[in-house]
């Protein structure tokens, strides 16, 4: 069976085409600048790469070109080979606790919840509509970033603010990156051969979140009402004292939205280092003894350690800590520093194992009290698995 996983942005559309008989990627690619001058696409398949600048006025154009190319490049022989389309959807509020077959009601809800994800939900709808236009008979499944976190208890997801903000306006912790944390949870289940484990899943990329998982369920997660909360990220501040917002508004003559923009785009690593949001650049600067880069990197590590320690207590201990996403999968020194700071929990790291890359690897030493793994995340595969699962039901 062949499934397409889609991640639609406001002017972009990422896809992966899977052969689900063996979960292999047959083709993947990106359509960019949709509706903007200079629109183009790149498709990768069997070691080949095709790129072209082509007019794409909207997402439907992009999907038409995608399907034409899949056939003209002989990646598939007919559209009938596509058994389902899975869409990454961002915000399902507290209504969606699992992936779903996409119906008119789902589209209506995505639209209704758009004030919770103003950039993402409308883009997700564009992606769904485009496939409905071009492949109306093919079943589609929606996989929500927020769904995995819906098992949090009320005392966890509520903020200690006037209750009315929750009951009337929906102010609560929702959490994000759920598809990645769920993929990590399932992979740990495969490694351990059981479901009764306590896991701390650290998705640290440009965006980042940490999730505490017990018996396959999310107990707590660091992102909140929006992805701004929690650990320090490439450009996001993570947790701050909200009172600084009106104070800086007055100092800089900005409105609240502009300050939130600064907290989302100009904070975190790039804010503190005044140099870059990319951990590779920061580590280079640290090697050159740049003081701001060193403070930025130390603070970044510190915030991750803080939450791992918090979740260790919350879970009543941990069986396994997993690092994933850009920094988690690739940065040998950041993983080492985090683990060294957790030494008092009995965590010991194997430096040789920690230097390996690109595969599932156990980086803790045999005498470590907690297993530590690097597991490359695969949200696209998780989406394709859910798609096949739901259309087969
Ligand atoms: P996103 O949140 O955008 O999906 P990714 O998970 O792709 O982000 O992570 C991107 C980040 O991963 C980059 O900004 C970079 O900081 C980091 N990264 C990638 N490779 C390395 C590396 N070898 N060492 C340190 N950081 C890395």
GROMACS .gro file of C-alpha atoms and ligand atoms in nm:
model
  420
    1UNK     CA    1   0.000   0.000   0.000
    2UNK     CA    2   0.120   0.352  -0.078
    3UNK     CA    3   0.052   0.648   0.145
    4UNK     CA    4   0.145   1.016   0.108
    5UNK     CA    5   0.227   1.215   0.424
    6UNK     CA    6   0.167   1.586   0.387
    7UNK     CA    7   0.284   1.882   0.590
    8UNK     CA    8   0.125   2.196   0.445
    9UNK     CA    9   0.244   2.545   0.540
   10UNK     CA   10   0.091   2.874   0.427
   11UNK     CA   11   0.317   2.886   0.118
   12UNK     CA   12   0.475   2.541   0.121
   13UNK     CA   13   0.388   2.176   0.098
   14UNK     CA   14   0.619   1.896   0.212
   15UNK     CA   15   0.546   1.538   0.116
   16UNK     CA   16   0.677   1.185   0.165
   17UNK     CA   17   0.542   0.893  -0.034
   18UNK     CA   18   0.572   0.566   0.157
   19UNK     CA   19   0.551   0.206   0.050
   20UNK     CA   20   0.385   0.082   0.367
   21UNK     CA   21   0.457  -0.283   0.288
   22UNK     CA   22   0.805  -0.219   0.423
   23UNK     CA   23   0.768   0.141   0.551
   24UNK     CA   24   1.021   0.268   0.297
   25UNK     CA   25   1.020   0.619   0.147
   26UNK     CA   26   0.968   0.598  -0.230
   27UNK     CA   27   0.987   0.974  -0.287
   28UNK     CA   28   0.988   1.294  -0.086
   29UNK     CA   29   1.005   1.661  -0.158
   30UNK     CA   30   0.904   2.017  -0.104
   31UNK     CA   31   0.693   2.274  -0.291
   32UNK     CA   32   0.788   2.627  -0.192
   33UNK     CA   33   0.675   2.985  -0.247
   34UNK     CA   34   0.323   2.871  -0.341
   35UNK     CA   35   0.128   3.180  -0.453
   36UNK     CA   36   0.449   3.387  -0.452
   37UNK     CA   37   0.684   3.474  -0.737
   38UNK     CA   38   0.962   3.219  -0.779
   39UNK     CA   39   0.756   2.914  -0.678
   40UNK     CA   40   0.943   2.588  -0.721
   41UNK     CA   41   0.962   2.227  -0.618
   42UNK     CA   42   1.220   1.961  -0.540
   43UNK     CA   43   1.143   1.589  -0.558
   44UNK     CA   44   1.387   1.320  -0.444
   45UNK     CA   45   1.346   0.956  -0.546
   46UNK     CA   46   1.574   0.653  -0.586
   47UNK     CA   47   1.891   0.856  -0.551
   48UNK     CA   48   1.772   1.119  -0.804
   49UNK     CA   49   1.676   1.479  -0.738
   50UNK     CA   50   1.457   1.694  -0.964
   51UNK     CA   51   1.410   2.068  -0.906
   52UNK     CA   52   1.218   2.316  -1.117
   53UNK     CA   53   1.086   2.669  -1.093
   54UNK     CA   54   0.721   2.653  -1.195
   55UNK     CA   55   0.414   2.873  -1.149
   56UNK     CA   56   0.211   2.752  -0.849
   57UNK     CA   57  -0.077   2.986  -0.779
   58UNK     CA   58  -0.218   2.784  -0.494
   59UNK     CA   59  -0.189   2.453  -0.307
   60UNK     CA   60  -0.411   2.278  -0.563
   61UNK     CA   61  -0.158   2.365  -0.834
   62UNK     CA   62   0.117   2.219  -0.618
   63UNK     CA   63  -0.075   1.893  -0.563
   64UNK     CA   64  -0.152   1.866  -0.937
   65UNK     CA   65   0.217   1.911  -1.024
   66UNK     CA   66   0.317   1.664  -0.752
   67UNK     CA   67   0.087   1.392  -0.883
   68UNK     CA   68   0.183   1.459  -1.248
   69UNK     CA   69   0.550   1.432  -1.157
   70UNK     CA   70   0.502   1.110  -0.958
   71UNK     CA   71   0.367   0.958  -1.280
   72UNK     CA   72   0.598   1.124  -1.538
   73UNK     CA   73   0.906   1.035  -1.331
   74UNK     CA   74   0.767   0.678  -1.316
   75UNK     CA   75   0.765   0.681  -0.936
   76UNK     CA   76   0.412   0.538  -0.957
   77UNK     CA   77   0.231   0.412  -1.266
   78UNK     CA   78  -0.117   0.542  -1.183
   79UNK     CA   79  -0.290   0.754  -0.920
   80UNK     CA   80  -0.486   0.446  -0.817
   81UNK     CA   81  -0.170   0.326  -0.644
   82UNK     CA   82  -0.218   0.597  -0.380
   83UNK     CA   83  -0.427   0.437  -0.106
   84UNK     CA   84  -0.442   0.727   0.135
   85UNK     CA   85  -0.319   1.072   0.226
   86UNK     CA   86  -0.218   1.165   0.581
   87UNK     CA   87  -0.203   1.528   0.686
   88UNK     CA   88  -0.004   1.675   0.968
   89UNK     CA   89  -0.252   1.897   1.151
   90UNK     CA   90  -0.138   2.131   1.424
   91UNK     CA   91  -0.421   2.221   1.659
   92UNK     CA   92  -0.711   1.996   1.751
   93UNK     CA   93  -0.773   2.162   2.089
   94UNK     CA   94  -0.912   1.919   2.347
   95UNK     CA   95  -1.158   1.768   2.099
   96UNK     CA   96  -0.908   1.550   1.910
   97UNK     CA   97  -0.732   1.293   2.124
   98UNK     CA   98  -0.637   1.066   1.834
   99UNK     CA   99  -0.586   1.078   1.459
  100UNK     CA  100  -0.907   1.084   1.254
  101UNK     CA  101  -1.047   1.027   0.907
  102UNK     CA  102  -1.086   1.376   0.762
  103UNK     CA  103  -1.450   1.478   0.722
  104UNK     CA  104  -1.624   1.813   0.672
  105UNK     CA  105  -1.654   1.835   1.049
  106UNK     CA  106  -1.275   1.807   1.093
  107UNK     CA  107  -1.221   2.088   0.842
  108UNK     CA  108  -1.481   2.302   1.019
  109UNK     CA  109  -1.311   2.240   1.353
  110UNK     CA  110  -0.967   2.327   1.214
  111UNK     CA  111  -1.116   2.654   1.099
  112UNK     CA  112  -1.288   2.713   1.432
  113UNK     CA  113  -0.963   2.646   1.623
  114UNK     CA  114  -0.756   2.873   1.402
  115UNK     CA  115  -0.716   3.143   1.663
  116UNK     CA  116  -0.511   2.886   1.860
  117UNK     CA  117  -0.275   2.826   1.563
  118UNK     CA  118  -0.324   3.121   1.328
  119UNK     CA  119  -0.036   3.030   1.096
  120UNK     CA  120  -0.082   2.655   1.088
  121UNK     CA  121  -0.450   2.556   1.092
  122UNK     CA  122  -0.548   2.766   0.785
  123UNK     CA  123  -0.246   2.623   0.597
  124UNK     CA  124  -0.349   2.270   0.697
  125UNK     CA  125  -0.696   2.336   0.552
  126UNK     CA  126  -0.539   2.453   0.224
  127UNK     CA  127  -0.346   2.125   0.204
  128UNK     CA  128  -0.660   1.918   0.269
  129UNK     CA  129  -0.870   2.112   0.015
  130UNK     CA  130  -0.600   2.075  -0.251
  131UNK     CA  131  -0.606   1.693  -0.220
  132UNK     CA  132  -0.986   1.693  -0.210
  133UNK     CA  133  -0.984   1.885  -0.538
  134UNK     CA  134  -0.739   1.653  -0.710
  135UNK     CA  135  -0.792   1.313  -0.545
  136UNK     CA  136  -1.154   1.329  -0.421
  137UNK     CA  137  -1.194   0.951  -0.385
  138UNK     CA  138  -0.881   0.885  -0.179
  139UNK     CA  139  -0.936   0.866   0.199
  140UNK     CA  140  -0.751   1.120   0.409
  141UNK     CA  141  -0.643   1.110   0.771
  142UNK     CA  142  -0.554   1.398   1.002
  143UNK     CA  143  -0.279   1.357   1.262
  144UNK     CA  144  -0.278   1.631   1.525
  145UNK     CA  145   0.034   1.767   1.697
  146UNK     CA  146  -0.172   1.826   2.009
  147UNK     CA  147  -0.346   1.485   2.030
  148UNK     CA  148  -0.083   1.283   2.220
  149UNK     CA  149  -0.086   1.535   2.506
  150UNK     CA  150  -0.458   1.506   2.574
  151UNK     CA  151  -0.395   1.246   2.847
  152UNK     CA  152  -0.251   1.513   3.080
  153UNK     CA  153  -0.446   1.557   3.403
  154UNK     CA  154  -0.640   1.873   3.466
  155UNK     CA  155  -0.401   1.992   3.739
  156UNK     CA  156  -0.122   1.959   3.481
  157UNK     CA  157  -0.282   2.133   3.186
  158UNK     CA  158  -0.447   2.417   3.378
  159UNK     CA  159  -0.252   2.736   3.441
  160UNK     CA  160  -0.294   2.895   3.781
  161UNK     CA  161  -0.489   3.188   3.638
  162UNK     CA  162  -0.858   3.289   3.668
  163UNK     CA  163  -1.057   2.971   3.589
  164UNK     CA  164  -1.275   3.164   3.345
  165UNK     CA  165  -0.973   3.201   3.112
  166UNK     CA  166  -0.986   2.823   3.073
  167UNK     CA  167  -1.360   2.761   3.081
  168UNK     CA  168  -1.454   3.048   2.851
  169UNK     CA  169  -1.146   3.115   2.639
  170UNK     CA  170  -0.974   2.775   2.625
  171UNK     CA  171  -0.656   2.896   2.797
  172UNK     CA  172  -0.466   2.580   2.904
  173UNK     CA  173  -0.157   2.380   2.820
  174UNK     CA  174  -0.210   2.196   2.489
  175UNK     CA  175   0.144   2.083   2.405
  176UNK     CA  176   0.290   2.027   2.058
  177UNK     CA  177   0.532   1.790   1.878
  178UNK     CA  178   0.291   1.515   1.986
  179UNK     CA  179   0.344   1.311   1.671
  180UNK     CA  180   0.720   1.302   1.732
  181UNK     CA  181   0.686   1.215   2.102
  182UNK     CA  182   0.439   0.939   2.010
  183UNK     CA  183   0.679   0.800   1.748
  184UNK     CA  184   0.955   0.795   2.012
  185UNK     CA  185   0.721   0.624   2.260
  186UNK     CA  186   0.630   0.354   2.006
  187UNK     CA  187   0.996   0.301   1.916
  188UNK     CA  188   1.089   0.258   2.282
  189UNK     CA  189   0.808   0.005   2.312
  190UNK     CA  190   0.961  -0.190   2.022
  191UNK     CA  191   1.308  -0.174   2.179
  192UNK     CA  192   1.188  -0.276   2.529
  193UNK     CA  193   0.919  -0.518   2.414
  194UNK     CA  194   0.678  -0.381   2.673
  195UNK     CA  195   0.452  -0.084   2.742
  196UNK     CA  196   0.506  -0.027   3.114
  197UNK     CA  197   0.801   0.212   3.104
  198UNK     CA  198   0.871   0.566   3.220
  199UNK     CA  199   1.016   0.775   2.941
  200UNK     CA  200   1.144   1.131   2.914
  201UNK     CA  201   1.133   1.220   2.545
  202UNK     CA  202   1.351   1.519   2.449
  203UNK     CA  203   1.267   1.660   2.106
  204UNK     CA  204   1.532   1.929   2.066
  205UNK     CA  205   1.555   2.088   1.725
  206UNK     CA  206   1.512   2.449   1.629
  207UNK     CA  207   1.185   2.424   1.820
  208UNK     CA  208   1.199   2.195   2.121
  209UNK     CA  209   0.987   2.022   2.379
  210UNK     CA  210   1.026   1.754   2.644
  211UNK     CA  211   0.749   1.510   2.732
  212UNK     CA  212   0.708   1.279   3.030
  213UNK     CA  213   0.548   0.948   2.929
  214UNK     CA  214   0.420   0.674   3.159
  215UNK     CA  215   0.276   0.347   3.027
  216UNK     CA  216   0.259   0.495   2.672
  217UNK     CA  217   0.066   0.806   2.785
  218UNK     CA  218   0.175   1.168   2.808
  219UNK     CA  219   0.180   1.286   3.168
  220UNK     CA  220   0.327   1.633   3.108
  221UNK     CA  221   0.498   1.830   2.833
  222UNK     CA  222   0.692   2.154   2.822
  223UNK     CA  223   0.516   2.344   2.544
  224UNK     CA  224   0.195   2.506   2.654
  225UNK     CA  225  -0.090   2.720   2.527
  226UNK     CA  226   0.143   2.786   2.233
  227UNK     CA  227   0.485   2.646   2.133
  228UNK     CA  228   0.653   2.943   2.306
  229UNK     CA  229   0.656   2.776   2.648
  230UNK     CA  230   0.904   2.537   2.807
  231UNK     CA  231   1.270   2.494   2.723
  232UNK     CA  232   1.487   2.756   2.554
  233UNK     CA  233   1.489   2.707   2.175
  234UNK     CA  234   1.670   2.835   1.866
  235UNK     CA  235   1.464   3.154   1.846
  236UNK     CA  236   1.200   3.109   2.121
  237UNK     CA  237   1.250   3.215   2.480
  238UNK     CA  238   1.075   2.927   2.651
  239UNK     CA  239   0.932   3.004   2.997
  240UNK     CA  240   0.954   3.368   3.109
  241UNK     CA  241   0.792   3.595   3.365
  242UNK     CA  242   0.492   3.744   3.183
  243UNK     CA  243   0.537   4.077   3.363
  244UNK     CA  244   0.836   4.161   3.148
  245UNK     CA  245   0.600   4.200   2.851
  246UNK     CA  246   0.434   4.534   2.943
  247UNK     CA  247   0.768   4.657   3.079
  248UNK     CA  248   0.951   4.600   2.747
  249UNK     CA  249   0.648   4.721   2.549
  250UNK     CA  250   0.690   5.059   2.714
  251UNK     CA  251   1.070   5.065   2.677
  252UNK     CA  252   1.060   4.978   2.307
  253UNK     CA  253   0.729   5.143   2.211
  254UNK     CA  254   0.598   4.810   2.085
  255UNK     CA  255   0.257   4.646   2.115
  256UNK     CA  256   0.196   4.305   2.274
  257UNK     CA  257   0.202   4.120   1.940
  258UNK     CA  258   0.540   4.269   1.855
  259UNK     CA  259   0.685   4.156   2.188
  260UNK     CA  260   0.541   3.805   2.137
  261UNK     CA  261   0.706   3.810   1.794
  262UNK     CA  262   1.038   3.900   1.965
  263UNK     CA  263   0.987   3.614   2.212
  264UNK     CA  264   0.916   3.371   1.926
  265UNK     CA  265   1.167   3.486   1.666
  266UNK     CA  266   1.442   3.690   1.832
  267UNK     CA  267   1.497   3.513   2.163
  268UNK     CA  268   1.645   3.179   2.270
  269UNK     CA  269   1.989   3.101   2.126
  270UNK     CA  270   1.978   3.386   1.874
  271UNK     CA  271   1.857   3.634   2.136
  272UNK     CA  272   2.121   3.559   2.397
  273UNK     CA  273   2.412   3.501   2.157
  274UNK     CA  274   2.321   3.794   1.930
  275UNK     CA  275   2.464   3.570   1.661
  276UNK     CA  276   2.271   3.261   1.548
  277UNK     CA  277   1.981   3.030   1.628
  278UNK     CA  278   2.174   2.732   1.495
  279UNK     CA  279   2.346   2.521   1.757
  280UNK     CA  280   2.634   2.442   1.518
  281UNK     CA  281   2.717   2.815   1.492
  282UNK     CA  282   2.684   2.858   1.868
  283UNK     CA  283   2.922   2.569   1.938
  284UNK     CA  284   3.176   2.714   1.694
  285UNK     CA  285   3.160   3.046   1.877
  286UNK     CA  286   3.193   2.866   2.211
  287UNK     CA  287   3.514   2.705   2.082
  288UNK     CA  288   3.636   3.057   2.006
  289UNK     CA  289   3.555   3.155   2.371
  290UNK     CA  290   3.273   3.393   2.274
  291UNK     CA  291   3.116   3.484   2.608
  292UNK     CA  292   2.759   3.539   2.486
  293UNK     CA  293   2.759   3.213   2.294
  294UNK     CA  294   2.885   3.027   2.602
  295UNK     CA  295   2.611   3.175   2.822
  296UNK     CA  296   2.350   3.097   2.554
  297UNK     CA  297   2.465   2.736   2.525
  298UNK     CA  298   2.487   2.689   2.903
  299UNK     CA  299   2.140   2.832   2.956
  300UNK     CA  300   2.003   2.607   2.678
  301UNK     CA  301   2.152   2.297   2.841
  302UNK     CA  302   2.041   2.411   3.184
  303UNK     CA  303   1.675   2.447   3.084
  304UNK     CA  304   1.670   2.095   2.938
  305UNK     CA  305   1.830   1.955   3.254
  306UNK     CA  306   1.575   2.143   3.468
  307UNK     CA  307   1.282   1.977   3.293
  308UNK     CA  308   1.437   1.630   3.281
  309UNK     CA  309   1.490   1.657   3.658
  310UNK     CA  310   1.133   1.779   3.710
  311UNK     CA  311   0.988   1.495   3.503
  312UNK     CA  312   1.210   1.239   3.674
  313UNK     CA  313   1.040   1.334   4.001
  314UNK     CA  314   0.694   1.356   3.842
  315UNK     CA  315   0.728   1.006   3.696
  316UNK     CA  316   0.874   0.868   4.020
  317UNK     CA  317   1.198   0.778   3.838
  318UNK     CA  318   1.269   0.707   3.474
  319UNK     CA  319   1.360   0.397   3.271
  320UNK     CA  320   1.477   0.581   2.964
  321UNK     CA  321   1.563   0.926   2.832
  322UNK     CA  322   1.555   0.976   2.455
  323UNK     CA  323   1.716   1.254   2.251
  324UNK     CA  324   1.570   1.333   1.911
  325UNK     CA  325   1.537   1.608   1.640
  326UNK     CA  326   1.814   1.829   1.496
  327UNK     CA  327   2.017   1.898   1.811
  328UNK     CA  328   1.915   1.581   1.994
  329UNK     CA  329   2.013   1.353   1.705
  330UNK     CA  330   2.328   1.533   1.597
  331UNK     CA  331   2.495   1.728   1.873
  332UNK     CA  332   2.743   1.508   2.055
  333UNK     CA  333   2.862   1.780   2.298
  334UNK     CA  334   2.512   1.900   2.394
  335UNK     CA  335   2.401   1.543   2.475
  336UNK     CA  336   2.718   1.489   2.675
  337UNK     CA  337   2.675   1.811   2.876
  338UNK     CA  338   2.310   1.734   2.954
  339UNK     CA  339   2.393   1.382   3.070
  340UNK     CA  340   2.690   1.500   3.279
  341UNK     CA  341   2.466   1.748   3.458
  342UNK     CA  342   2.226   1.460   3.537
  343UNK     CA  343   2.502   1.250   3.692
  344UNK     CA  344   2.338   1.271   4.036
  345UNK     CA  345   2.043   1.068   3.894
  346UNK     CA  346   2.287   0.787   3.822
  347UNK     CA  347   2.310   0.863   3.450
  348UNK     CA  348   2.639   0.763   3.290
  349UNK     CA  349   2.719   0.817   2.927
  350UNK     CA  350   2.939   0.605   2.698
  351UNK     CA  351   3.145   0.859   2.504
  352UNK     CA  352   3.213   0.624   2.209
  353UNK     CA  353   2.847   0.538   2.172
  354UNK     CA  354   2.755   0.907   2.206
  355UNK     CA  355   2.972   0.992   1.904
  356UNK     CA  356   2.763   0.770   1.673
  357UNK     CA  357   2.503   0.924   1.442
  358UNK     CA  358   2.206   0.861   1.218
  359UNK     CA  359   2.071   0.550   1.384
  360UNK     CA  360   1.906   0.428   1.701
  361UNK     CA  361   2.188   0.412   1.953
  362UNK     CA  362   2.205   0.355   2.326
  363UNK     CA  363   2.448   0.616   2.457
  364UNK     CA  364   2.434   0.531   2.828
  365UNK     CA  365   2.693   0.295   2.970
  366UNK     CA  366   2.596  -0.044   3.111
  367UNK     CA  367   2.621   0.079   3.471
  368UNK     CA  368   2.393   0.381   3.408
  369UNK     CA  369   2.078   0.374   3.625
  370UNK     CA  370   1.871   0.513   3.338
  371UNK     CA  371   1.903   0.408   2.973
  372UNK     CA  372   1.973   0.697   2.739
  373UNK     CA  373   1.903   0.660   2.367
  374UNK     CA  374   1.930   0.865   2.053
  375UNK     CA  375   1.634   0.782   1.828
  376UNK     CA  376   1.590   0.970   1.498
  377UNK     CA  377   1.230   1.091   1.494
  378UNK     CA  378   1.004   1.026   1.194
  379UNK     CA  379   0.681   1.222   1.209
  380UNK     CA  380   0.605   1.150   0.842
  381UNK     CA  381   0.616   0.775   0.903
  382UNK     CA  382   0.398   0.813   1.212
  383UNK     CA  383   0.143   1.000   0.997
  384UNK     CA  384   0.158   0.729   0.729
  385UNK     CA  385   0.113   0.456   0.993
  386UNK     CA  386  -0.193   0.629   1.138
  387UNK     CA  387  -0.333   0.678   0.788
  388UNK     CA  388  -0.309   0.314   0.696
  389UNK     CA  389  -0.438   0.211   1.035
  390UNK     CA  390  -0.753   0.425   1.009
  391UNK     CA  391  -0.835   0.351   0.646
  392UNK     CA  392  -0.800  -0.022   0.712
  393UNK     CA  393  -1.048  -0.010   1.000
  394LIG     P1  394   1.287   2.209   1.339
  394LIG     O1  395   1.244   2.242   1.477
  394LIG     O2  396   1.291   2.328   1.249
  394LIG     O3  397   1.221   2.086   1.279
  394LIG     P2  398   1.525   2.043   1.337
  394LIG     O4  399   1.478   1.933   1.422
  394LIG     O5  400   1.547   2.019   1.192
  394LIG     O6  401   1.440   2.175   1.356
  394LIG     O7  402   1.661   2.095   1.400
  394LIG     C1  403   1.734   2.198   1.339
  394LIG     C2  404   1.844   2.237   1.431
  394LIG     O8  405   1.929   2.124   1.458
  394LIG     C3  406   1.938   2.341   1.369
  394LIG     O9  407   1.894   2.469   1.394
  394LIG     C4  408   2.068   2.311   1.438
  394LIG    O10  409   2.077   2.398   1.549
  394LIG     C5  410   2.056   2.172   1.492
  394LIG     N1  411   2.160   2.083   1.438
  394LIG     C6  412   2.159   2.012   1.324
  394LIG     N2  413   2.275   1.944   1.310
  394LIG     C7  414   2.351   1.973   1.417
  394LIG     C8  415   2.481   1.934   1.463
  394LIG     N3  416   2.558   1.852   1.395
  394LIG     N4  417   2.524   1.986   1.581
  394LIG     C9  418   2.446   2.071   1.651
  394LIG     N5  419   2.325   2.109   1.615
  394LIG    C10  420   2.277   2.062   1.500
   0.00000   0.00000   0.00000
